[in-house]
């Protein structure tokens, strides 16, 4: 993006950031570390092409107070100003076309970074206990400290991205474009009879551009479909567009004609389940306070395999305890569960009003390989779990490209092609024809 094309708020913050760095020693402190570890990232932020995460700005402000060059009160005032400019810059940056999709992709990347850093902490802690010499132990302690810093920054950035996505989702939709007013004919000309109304030509199907690999971790196949809001088997039904039409989409999975399936009712938790949730939150609070991030991640991995009915209460208690970033990590772990457990967790969350979380884990869960999706569908249908099958396929054809969807039927086209086509039909006519075309190109009869 050219500098002159930047929104005013983004340009203003870029100028502020350059002035801030001019006051710092470029080779010392966090500023020196950032230049060493990610010089390209620093340059694009200084040019205004990107807005840095707040943890980076906060670290630079810490440098400002090092060595007595700036009084503490001045640093605090500078932080208030920086925060206001940063927030305004993010708001303008995210409001650009495609900003919502970009944030979702970056969140997926950062969740993977968070997970890797947590696993790295566990591995280094294990190696530290087996260090043979003092020098080895010191080197591992240093690596462990950096792994903890990476995890803390990834966690903070996940929380920031969640907030930015929520801010966008709360914004009202743009007003419809004004209807053009026909020009009046000259008074002297006799009125011409109106031509008979002609049927409008069918709308040309447009293909969305593929994803960009500019940011690490983005997959071209993961470009969102035309309708990125996943209704799922559990979402609350909105107003019907046609009262005479049959229910469509996974929210109606297993419904009789003309009758929508209600979301599963929230399950009541017994005392044992509530005690387990309270103990989990207490353990996480203690581990976070002691800086034992790797062990905290292990607790979250274990919780991801709990009965789905516990998830809504766990979400509420984690957020109440100020552990919202841990809830984001738990959602990421849940997205990697087997398909039946994934859908059950999404059902439980949406049944208590947490449809955003439910949609997120379904969207992330169907990012697994196409052959794995096909195998999951075959297993679910073999067990007679048709509602879960339709929920999984509905999310899959909405999020993945038609070409990726076509690859999922390879193991058993006779059973999988009809299910995939029906799921695509439930999304939209455009998605249906895209999937049918992709199947034919791949050599499958739709």
PDB file of N, CA and C in Angstrom, residues 340-428:
ATOM      1  N   UNK A 340     -16.686 -35.854  15.481  1.00  0.00           N
ATOM      2  CA  UNK A 340     -17.883 -35.972  16.316  1.00  0.00           C
ATOM      3  C   UNK A 340     -17.751 -35.154  17.596  1.00  0.00           C
ATOM      4  N   UNK A 341     -16.563 -35.166  18.204  1.00  0.00           N
ATOM      5  CA  UNK A 341     -16.351 -34.369  19.415  1.00  0.00           C
ATOM      6  C   UNK A 341     -16.346 -32.881  19.095  1.00  0.00           C
ATOM      7  N   UNK A 342     -15.812 -32.525  17.922  1.00  0.00           N
ATOM      8  CA  UNK A 342     -15.808 -31.122  17.504  1.00  0.00           C
ATOM      9  C   UNK A 342     -17.228 -30.586  17.371  1.00  0.00           C
ATOM     10  N   UNK A 343     -18.099 -31.327  16.701  1.00  0.00           N
ATOM     11  CA  UNK A 343     -19.478 -30.873  16.519  1.00  0.00           C
ATOM     12  C   UNK A 343     -20.204 -30.824  17.867  1.00  0.00           C
ATOM     13  N   UNK A 344     -19.928 -31.795  18.740  1.00  0.00           N
ATOM     14  CA  UNK A 344     -20.570 -31.793  20.058  1.00  0.00           C
ATOM     15  C   UNK A 344     -20.180 -30.556  20.851  1.00  0.00           C
ATOM     16  N   UNK A 345     -18.902 -30.191  20.791  1.00  0.00           N
ATOM     17  CA  UNK A 345     -18.466 -28.985  21.495  1.00  0.00           C
ATOM     18  C   UNK A 345     -19.128 -27.744  20.912  1.00  0.00           C
ATOM     19  N   UNK A 346     -19.215 -27.670  19.581  1.00  0.00           N
ATOM     20  CA  UNK A 346     -19.878 -26.524  18.953  1.00  0.00           C
ATOM     21  C   UNK A 346     -21.346 -26.464  19.342  1.00  0.00           C
ATOM     22  N   UNK A 347     -22.006 -27.615  19.384  1.00  0.00           N
ATOM     23  CA  UNK A 347     -23.413 -27.661  19.817  1.00  0.00           C
ATOM     24  C   UNK A 347     -23.574 -27.084  21.220  1.00  0.00           C
ATOM     25  N   UNK A 348     -22.708 -27.534  22.135  1.00  0.00           N
ATOM     26  CA  UNK A 348     -22.823 -27.109  23.526  1.00  0.00           C
ATOM     27  C   UNK A 348     -22.603 -25.609  23.675  1.00  0.00           C
ATOM     28  N   UNK A 349     -21.650 -25.059  22.927  1.00  0.00           N
ATOM     29  CA  UNK A 349     -21.367 -23.631  23.025  1.00  0.00           C
ATOM     30  C   UNK A 349     -22.519 -22.796  22.468  1.00  0.00           C
ATOM     31  N   UNK A 350     -23.027 -23.190  21.296  1.00  0.00           N
ATOM     32  CA  UNK A 350     -24.087 -22.400  20.677  1.00  0.00           C
ATOM     33  C   UNK A 350     -25.394 -22.522  21.442  1.00  0.00           C
ATOM     34  N   UNK A 351     -25.609 -23.657  22.110  1.00  0.00           N
ATOM     35  CA  UNK A 351     -26.847 -23.824  22.874  1.00  0.00           C
ATOM     36  C   UNK A 351     -26.933 -22.843  24.033  1.00  0.00           C
ATOM     37  N   UNK A 352     -25.787 -22.313  24.470  1.00  0.00           N
ATOM     38  CA  UNK A 352     -25.772 -21.323  25.549  1.00  0.00           C
ATOM     39  C   UNK A 352     -25.477 -19.922  25.029  1.00  0.00           C
ATOM     40  N   UNK A 353     -25.609 -19.713  23.720  1.00  0.00           N
ATOM     41  CA  UNK A 353     -25.460 -18.375  23.154  1.00  0.00           C
ATOM     42  C   UNK A 353     -24.064 -18.026  22.688  1.00  0.00           C
ATOM     43  N   UNK A 354     -23.094 -18.932  22.802  1.00  0.00           N
ATOM     44  CA  UNK A 354     -21.726 -18.637  22.382  1.00  0.00           C
ATOM     45  C   UNK A 354     -21.527 -19.083  20.924  1.00  0.00           C
ATOM     46  N   UNK A 355     -22.375 -18.562  20.032  1.00  0.00           N
ATOM     47  CA  UNK A 355     -22.329 -18.990  18.631  1.00  0.00           C
ATOM     48  C   UNK A 355     -21.030 -18.565  17.943  1.00  0.00           C
ATOM     49  N   UNK A 356     -20.450 -17.441  18.359  1.00  0.00           N
ATOM     50  CA  UNK A 356     -19.186 -17.016  17.760  1.00  0.00           C
ATOM     51  C   UNK A 356     -18.081 -18.032  18.019  1.00  0.00           C
ATOM     52  N   UNK A 357     -18.000 -18.525  19.260  1.00  0.00           N
ATOM     53  CA  UNK A 357     -17.009 -19.547  19.576  1.00  0.00           C
ATOM     54  C   UNK A 357     -17.297 -20.833  18.817  1.00  0.00           C
ATOM     55  N   UNK A 358     -18.578 -21.189  18.713  1.00  0.00           N
ATOM     56  CA  UNK A 358     -18.951 -22.407  17.995  1.00  0.00           C
ATOM     57  C   UNK A 358     -18.550 -22.315  16.528  1.00  0.00           C
ATOM     58  N   UNK A 359     -18.814 -21.185  15.918  1.00  0.00           N
ATOM     59  CA  UNK A 359     -18.451 -21.005  14.514  1.00  0.00           C
ATOM     60  C   UNK A 359     -16.937 -21.030  14.335  1.00  0.00           C
ATOM     61  N   UNK A 360     -16.209 -20.478  15.301  1.00  0.00           N
ATOM     62  CA  UNK A 360     -14.756 -20.429  15.190  1.00  0.00           C
ATOM     63  C   UNK A 360     -14.154 -21.825  15.184  1.00  0.00           C
ATOM     64  N   UNK A 361     -14.585 -22.702  16.101  1.00  0.00           N
ATOM     65  CA  UNK A 361     -13.965 -24.023  16.156  1.00  0.00           C
ATOM     66  C   UNK A 361     -14.370 -24.870  14.951  1.00  0.00           C
ATOM     67  N   UNK A 362     -15.573 -24.660  14.422  1.00  0.00           N
ATOM     68  CA  UNK A 362     -15.939 -25.374  13.204  1.00  0.00           C
ATOM     69  C   UNK A 362     -15.106 -24.885  12.021  1.00  0.00           C
ATOM     70  N   UNK A 363     -14.935 -23.559  11.940  1.00  0.00           N
ATOM     71  CA  UNK A 363     -14.158 -22.988  10.838  1.00  0.00           C
ATOM     72  C   UNK A 363     -12.706 -23.475  10.897  1.00  0.00           C
ATOM     73  N   UNK A 364     -12.134 -23.517  12.096  1.00  0.00           N
ATOM     74  CA  UNK A 364     -10.767 -24.001  12.228  1.00  0.00           C
ATOM     75  C   UNK A 364     -10.704 -25.518  12.087  1.00  0.00           C
ATOM     76  N   UNK A 365     -11.741 -26.202  12.554  1.00  0.00           N
ATOM     77  CA  UNK A 365     -11.733 -27.657  12.526  1.00  0.00           C
ATOM     78  C   UNK A 365     -11.767 -28.236  11.134  1.00  0.00           C
ATOM     79  N   UNK A 366     -12.415 -27.561  10.199  1.00  0.00           N
ATOM     80  CA  UNK A 366     -12.491 -28.087   8.836  1.00  0.00           C
ATOM     81  C   UNK A 366     -11.283 -27.664   8.000  1.00  0.00           C
ATOM     82  N   UNK A 367     -10.276 -27.071   8.626  1.00  0.00           N
ATOM     83  CA  UNK A 367      -9.048 -26.752   7.913  1.00  0.00           C
ATOM     84  C   UNK A 367      -8.132 -27.964   7.791  1.00  0.00           C
ATOM     85  N   UNK A 368      -8.554 -29.105   8.347  1.00  0.00           N
ATOM     86  CA  UNK A 368      -7.748 -30.324   8.255  1.00  0.00           C
ATOM     87  C   UNK A 368      -7.758 -30.854   6.822  1.00  0.00           C
ATOM     88  N   UNK A 369      -6.867 -31.807   6.482  1.00  0.00           N
ATOM     89  CA  UNK A 369      -6.781 -32.294   5.100  1.00  0.00           C
ATOM     90  C   UNK A 369      -8.105 -32.828   4.575  1.00  0.00           C
ATOM     91  N   UNK A 370      -8.286 -32.703   3.255  1.00  0.00           N
ATOM     92  CA  UNK A 370      -9.544 -33.110   2.629  1.00  0.00           C
ATOM     93  C   UNK A 370      -9.840 -34.586   2.857  1.00  0.00           C
ATOM     94  N   UNK A 371      -8.814 -35.434   2.756  1.00  0.00           N
ATOM     95  CA  UNK A 371      -9.050 -36.868   2.942  1.00  0.00           C
ATOM     96  C   UNK A 371      -9.513 -37.183   4.359  1.00  0.00           C
ATOM     97  N   UNK A 372      -9.043 -36.408   5.330  1.00  0.00           N
ATOM     98  CA  UNK A 372      -9.475 -36.617   6.714  1.00  0.00           C
ATOM     99  C   UNK A 372     -10.940 -36.222   6.888  1.00  0.00           C
ATOM    100  N   UNK A 373     -11.348 -35.147   6.214  1.00  0.00           N
ATOM    101  CA  UNK A 373     -12.766 -34.765   6.259  1.00  0.00           C
ATOM    102  C   UNK A 373     -13.623 -35.879   5.665  1.00  0.00           C
ATOM    103  N   UNK A 374     -13.211 -36.397   4.511  1.00  0.00           N
ATOM    104  CA  UNK A 374     -13.968 -37.482   3.894  1.00  0.00           C
ATOM    105  C   UNK A 374     -14.069 -38.690   4.798  1.00  0.00           C
ATOM    106  N   UNK A 375     -12.960 -39.078   5.441  1.00  0.00           N
ATOM    107  CA  UNK A 375     -12.984 -40.219   6.347  1.00  0.00           C
ATOM    108  C   UNK A 375     -13.911 -39.973   7.535  1.00  0.00           C
ATOM    109  N   UNK A 376     -13.909 -38.743   8.057  1.00  0.00           N
ATOM    110  CA  UNK A 376     -14.793 -38.423   9.188  1.00  0.00           C
ATOM    111  C   UNK A 376     -16.262 -38.518   8.780  1.00  0.00           C
ATOM    112  N   UNK A 377     -16.572 -38.029   7.585  1.00  0.00           N
ATOM    113  CA  UNK A 377     -17.957 -38.096   7.102  1.00  0.00           C
ATOM    114  C   UNK A 377     -18.400 -39.551   6.946  1.00  0.00           C
ATOM    115  N   UNK A 378     -17.532 -40.374   6.383  1.00  0.00           N
ATOM    116  CA  UNK A 378     -17.881 -41.783   6.218  1.00  0.00           C
ATOM    117  C   UNK A 378     -18.114 -42.465   7.564  1.00  0.00           C
ATOM    118  N   UNK A 379     -17.282 -42.135   8.545  1.00  0.00           N
ATOM    119  CA  UNK A 379     -17.450 -42.754   9.864  1.00  0.00           C
ATOM    120  C   UNK A 379     -18.742 -42.291  10.532  1.00  0.00           C
ATOM    121  N   UNK A 380     -19.030 -40.999  10.440  1.00  0.00           N
ATOM    122  CA  UNK A 380     -20.245 -40.485  11.070  1.00  0.00           C
ATOM    123  C   UNK A 380     -21.498 -41.054  10.415  1.00  0.00           C
ATOM    124  N   UNK A 381     -21.515 -41.118   9.095  1.00  0.00           N
ATOM    125  CA  UNK A 381     -22.693 -41.673   8.421  1.00  0.00           C
ATOM    126  C   UNK A 381     -22.820 -43.157   8.708  1.00  0.00           C
ATOM    127  N   UNK A 382     -21.689 -43.868   8.812  1.00  0.00           N
ATOM    128  CA  UNK A 382     -21.737 -45.280   9.143  1.00  0.00           C
ATOM    129  C   UNK A 382     -22.323 -45.534  10.518  1.00  0.00           C
ATOM    130  N   UNK A 383     -22.172 -44.558  11.420  1.00  0.00           N
ATOM    131  CA  UNK A 383     -22.731 -44.674  12.768  1.00  0.00           C
ATOM    132  C   UNK A 383     -24.145 -44.106  12.852  1.00  0.00           C
ATOM    133  N   UNK A 384     -24.670 -43.672  11.696  1.00  0.00           N
ATOM    134  CA  UNK A 384     -26.018 -43.117  11.692  1.00  0.00           C
ATOM    135  C   UNK A 384     -26.127 -41.729  12.274  1.00  0.00           C
ATOM    136  N   UNK A 385     -25.043 -41.005  12.373  1.00  0.00           N
ATOM    137  CA  UNK A 385     -25.045 -39.666  12.983  1.00  0.00           C
ATOM    138  C   UNK A 385     -25.156 -38.624  11.871  1.00  0.00           C
ATOM    139  N   UNK A 386     -26.354 -38.551  11.315  1.00  0.00           N
ATOM    140  CA  UNK A 386     -26.564 -37.735  10.117  1.00  0.00           C
ATOM    141  C   UNK A 386     -26.542 -36.243  10.430  1.00  0.00           C
ATOM    142  N   UNK A 387     -27.032 -35.827  11.590  1.00  0.00           N
ATOM    143  CA  UNK A 387     -27.020 -34.401  11.921  1.00  0.00           C
ATOM    144  C   UNK A 387     -25.589 -33.896  12.036  1.00  0.00           C
ATOM    145  N   UNK A 388     -24.705 -34.672  12.711  1.00  0.00           N
ATOM    146  CA  UNK A 388     -23.319 -34.269  12.825  1.00  0.00           C
ATOM    147  C   UNK A 388     -22.635 -34.255  11.458  1.00  0.00           C
ATOM    148  N   UNK A 389     -23.001 -35.216  10.611  1.00  0.00           N
ATOM    149  CA  UNK A 389     -22.437 -35.258   9.267  1.00  0.00           C
ATOM    150  C   UNK A 389     -22.767 -33.989   8.499  1.00  0.00           C
ATOM    151  N   UNK A 390     -24.022 -33.589   8.557  1.00  0.00           N
ATOM    152  CA  UNK A 390     -24.442 -32.403   7.805  1.00  0.00           C
ATOM    153  C   UNK A 390     -23.828 -31.132   8.383  1.00  0.00           C
ATOM    154  N   UNK A 391     -23.680 -31.089   9.690  1.00  0.00           N
ATOM    155  CA  UNK A 391     -23.058 -29.911  10.296  1.00  0.00           C
ATOM    156  C   UNK A 391     -21.602 -29.778   9.847  1.00  0.00           C
ATOM    157  N   UNK A 392     -20.891 -30.906   9.829  1.00  0.00           N
ATOM    158  CA  UNK A 392     -19.492 -30.882   9.418  1.00  0.00           C
ATOM    159  C   UNK A 392     -19.355 -30.484   7.949  1.00  0.00           C
ATOM    160  N   UNK A 393     -20.165 -31.075   7.081  1.00  0.00           N
ATOM    161  CA  UNK A 393     -20.077 -30.760   5.662  1.00  0.00           C
ATOM    162  C   UNK A 393     -20.520 -29.333   5.364  1.00  0.00           C
ATOM    163  N   UNK A 394     -21.521 -28.844   6.086  1.00  0.00           N
ATOM    164  CA  UNK A 394     -21.963 -27.461   5.880  1.00  0.00           C
ATOM    165  C   UNK A 394     -20.826 -26.485   6.161  1.00  0.00           C
ATOM    166  N   UNK A 395     -20.129 -26.701   7.294  1.00  0.00           N
ATOM    167  CA  UNK A 395     -18.992 -25.837   7.612  1.00  0.00           C
ATOM    168  C   UNK A 395     -17.891 -25.993   6.577  1.00  0.00           C
ATOM    169  N   UNK A 396     -17.681 -27.214   6.118  1.00  0.00           N
ATOM    170  CA  UNK A 396     -16.587 -27.497   5.184  1.00  0.00           C
ATOM    171  C   UNK A 396     -16.792 -26.787   3.847  1.00  0.00           C
ATOM    172  N   UNK A 397     -17.973 -26.890   3.268  1.00  0.00           N
ATOM    173  CA  UNK A 397     -18.172 -26.279   1.950  1.00  0.00           C
ATOM    174  C   UNK A 397     -18.256 -24.760   2.045  1.00  0.00           C
ATOM    175  N   UNK A 398     -18.531 -24.215   3.215  1.00  0.00           N
ATOM    176  CA  UNK A 398     -18.543 -22.761   3.375  1.00  0.00           C
ATOM    177  C   UNK A 398     -17.127 -22.199   3.473  1.00  0.00           C
ATOM    178  N   UNK A 399     -16.233 -22.918   4.140  1.00  0.00           N
ATOM    179  CA  UNK A 399     -14.914 -22.384   4.446  1.00  0.00           C
ATOM    180  C   UNK A 399     -13.876 -22.762   3.394  1.00  0.00           C
ATOM    181  N   UNK A 400     -13.919 -23.998   2.913  1.00  0.00           N
ATOM    182  CA  UNK A 400     -12.916 -24.457   1.965  1.00  0.00           C
ATOM    183  C   UNK A 400     -13.317 -24.127   0.533  1.00  0.00           C
ATOM    184  N   UNK A 401     -12.345 -24.150  -0.356  1.00  0.00           N
ATOM    185  CA  UNK A 401     -12.625 -23.877  -1.755  1.00  0.00           C
ATOM    186  C   UNK A 401     -13.332 -25.072  -2.383  1.00  0.00           C
ATOM    187  N   UNK A 402     -14.061 -24.868  -3.485  1.00  0.00           N
ATOM    188  CA  UNK A 402     -14.713 -26.001  -4.159  1.00  0.00           C
ATOM    189  C   UNK A 402     -13.718 -27.077  -4.579  1.00  0.00           C
ATOM    190  N   UNK A 403     -12.524 -26.680  -5.010  1.00  0.00           N
ATOM    191  CA  UNK A 403     -11.526 -27.656  -5.429  1.00  0.00           C
ATOM    192  C   UNK A 403     -11.089 -28.533  -4.255  1.00  0.00           C
ATOM    193  N   UNK A 404     -10.929 -27.931  -3.085  1.00  0.00           N
ATOM    194  CA  UNK A 404     -10.571 -28.700  -1.902  1.00  0.00           C
ATOM    195  C   UNK A 404     -11.717 -29.624  -1.507  1.00  0.00           C
ATOM    196  N   UNK A 405     -12.945 -29.120  -1.601  1.00  0.00           N
ATOM    197  CA  UNK A 405     -14.105 -29.954  -1.278  1.00  0.00           C
ATOM    198  C   UNK A 405     -14.173 -31.171  -2.185  1.00  0.00           C
ATOM    199  N   UNK A 406     -13.860 -30.988  -3.449  1.00  0.00           N
ATOM    200  CA  UNK A 406     -13.910 -32.108  -4.398  1.00  0.00           C
ATOM    201  C   UNK A 406     -12.900 -33.186  -4.029  1.00  0.00           C
ATOM    202  N   UNK A 407     -11.770 -32.795  -3.464  1.00  0.00           N
ATOM    203  CA  UNK A 407     -10.758 -33.792  -3.111  1.00  0.00           C
ATOM    204  C   UNK A 407     -11.175 -34.650  -1.925  1.00  0.00           C
ATOM    205  N   UNK A 408     -12.157 -34.214  -1.165  1.00  0.00           N
ATOM    206  CA  UNK A 408     -12.565 -34.973   0.018  1.00  0.00           C
ATOM    207  C   UNK A 408     -13.356 -36.228  -0.318  1.00  0.00           C
ATOM    208  N   UNK A 409     -13.841 -36.381  -1.553  1.00  0.00           N
ATOM    209  CA  UNK A 409     -14.702 -37.506  -1.904  1.00  0.00           C
ATOM    210  C   UNK A 409     -13.903 -38.662  -2.494  1.00  0.00           C
ATOM    211  N   UNK A 410     -12.592 -38.558  -2.530  1.00  0.00           N
ATOM    212  CA  UNK A 410     -11.772 -39.523  -3.267  1.00  0.00           C
ATOM    213  C   UNK A 410     -11.942 -40.952  -2.753  1.00  0.00           C
ATOM    214  N   UNK A 411     -12.066 -41.138  -1.427  1.00  0.00           N
ATOM    215  CA  UNK A 411     -12.085 -42.492  -0.868  1.00  0.00           C
ATOM    216  C   UNK A 411     -13.351 -43.268  -1.207  1.00  0.00           C
ATOM    217  N   UNK A 412     -14.476 -42.581  -1.322  1.00  0.00           N
ATOM    218  CA  UNK A 412     -15.746 -43.275  -1.606  1.00  0.00           C
ATOM    219  C   UNK A 412     -16.686 -42.303  -2.321  1.00  0.00           C
ATOM    220  N   UNK A 413     -16.448 -42.041  -3.613  1.00  0.00           N
ATOM    221  CA  UNK A 413     -17.275 -41.060  -4.330  1.00  0.00           C
ATOM    222  C   UNK A 413     -18.758 -41.402  -4.311  1.00  0.00           C
ATOM    223  N   UNK A 414     -19.094 -42.689  -4.382  1.00  0.00           N
ATOM    224  CA  UNK A 414     -20.506 -43.057  -4.426  1.00  0.00           C
ATOM    225  C   UNK A 414     -21.284 -42.591  -3.213  1.00  0.00           C
ATOM    226  N   UNK A 415     -20.652 -42.586  -2.055  1.00  0.00           N
ATOM    227  CA  UNK A 415     -21.331 -42.139  -0.827  1.00  0.00           C
ATOM    228  C   UNK A 415     -21.095 -40.665  -0.539  1.00  0.00           C
ATOM    229  N   UNK A 416     -19.898 -40.169  -0.858  1.00  0.00           N
ATOM    230  CA  UNK A 416     -19.536 -38.813  -0.444  1.00  0.00           C
ATOM    231  C   UNK A 416     -20.017 -37.738  -1.408  1.00  0.00           C
ATOM    232  N   UNK A 417     -20.047 -38.011  -2.709  1.00  0.00           N
ATOM    233  CA  UNK A 417     -20.455 -36.976  -3.668  1.00  0.00           C
ATOM    234  C   UNK A 417     -21.874 -36.480  -3.388  1.00  0.00           C
ATOM    235  N   UNK A 418     -22.897 -37.364  -3.221  1.00  0.00           N
ATOM    236  CA  UNK A 418     -24.241 -36.845  -2.951  1.00  0.00           C
ATOM    237  C   UNK A 418     -24.319 -36.013  -1.676  1.00  0.00           C
ATOM    238  N   UNK A 419     -23.587 -36.422  -0.633  1.00  0.00           N
ATOM    239  CA  UNK A 419     -23.611 -35.662   0.617  1.00  0.00           C
ATOM    240  C   UNK A 419     -22.977 -34.290   0.441  1.00  0.00           C
ATOM    241  N   UNK A 420     -21.867 -34.244  -0.288  1.00  0.00           N
ATOM    242  CA  UNK A 420     -21.179 -32.973  -0.499  1.00  0.00           C
ATOM    243  C   UNK A 420     -22.028 -32.032  -1.345  1.00  0.00           C
ATOM    244  N   UNK A 421     -22.641 -32.557  -2.393  1.00  0.00           N
ATOM    245  CA  UNK A 421     -23.470 -31.731  -3.271  1.00  0.00           C
ATOM    246  C   UNK A 421     -24.672 -31.180  -2.506  1.00  0.00           C
ATOM    247  N   UNK A 422     -25.284 -32.009  -1.675  1.00  0.00           N
ATOM    248  CA  UNK A 422     -26.437 -31.541  -0.907  1.00  0.00           C
ATOM    249  C   UNK A 422     -26.040 -30.459   0.090  1.00  0.00           C
ATOM    250  N   UNK A 423     -24.864 -30.610   0.713  1.00  0.00           N
ATOM    251  CA  UNK A 423     -24.389 -29.572   1.634  1.00  0.00           C
ATOM    252  C   UNK A 423     -24.143 -28.263   0.898  1.00  0.00           C
ATOM    253  N   UNK A 424     -23.543 -28.339  -0.286  1.00  0.00           N
ATOM    254  CA  UNK A 424     -23.298 -27.123  -1.071  1.00  0.00           C
ATOM    255  C   UNK A 424     -24.606 -26.470  -1.486  1.00  0.00           C
ATOM    256  N   UNK A 425     -25.605 -27.279  -1.838  1.00  0.00           N
ATOM    257  CA  UNK A 425     -26.911 -26.726  -2.217  1.00  0.00           C
ATOM    258  C   UNK A 425     -27.537 -25.973  -1.042  1.00  0.00           C
ATOM    259  N   UNK A 426     -27.293 -26.450   0.167  1.00  0.00           N
ATOM    260  CA  UNK A 426     -27.834 -25.781   1.344  1.00  0.00           C
ATOM    261  C   UNK A 426     -27.184 -24.451   1.659  1.00  0.00           C
ATOM    262  N   UNK A 427     -25.978 -24.230   1.118  1.00  0.00           N
ATOM    263  CA  UNK A 427     -25.288 -22.964   1.362  1.00  0.00           C
ATOM    264  C   UNK A 427     -25.817 -21.879   0.430  1.00  0.00           C
ATOM    265  N   UNK A 428     -25.747 -22.133  -0.872  1.00  0.00           N
ATOM    266  CA  UNK A 428     -26.238 -21.169  -1.855  1.00  0.00           C
ATOM    267  C   UNK A 428     -26.193 -21.818  -3.224  1.00  0.00           C
TER     268      UNK A 428
END
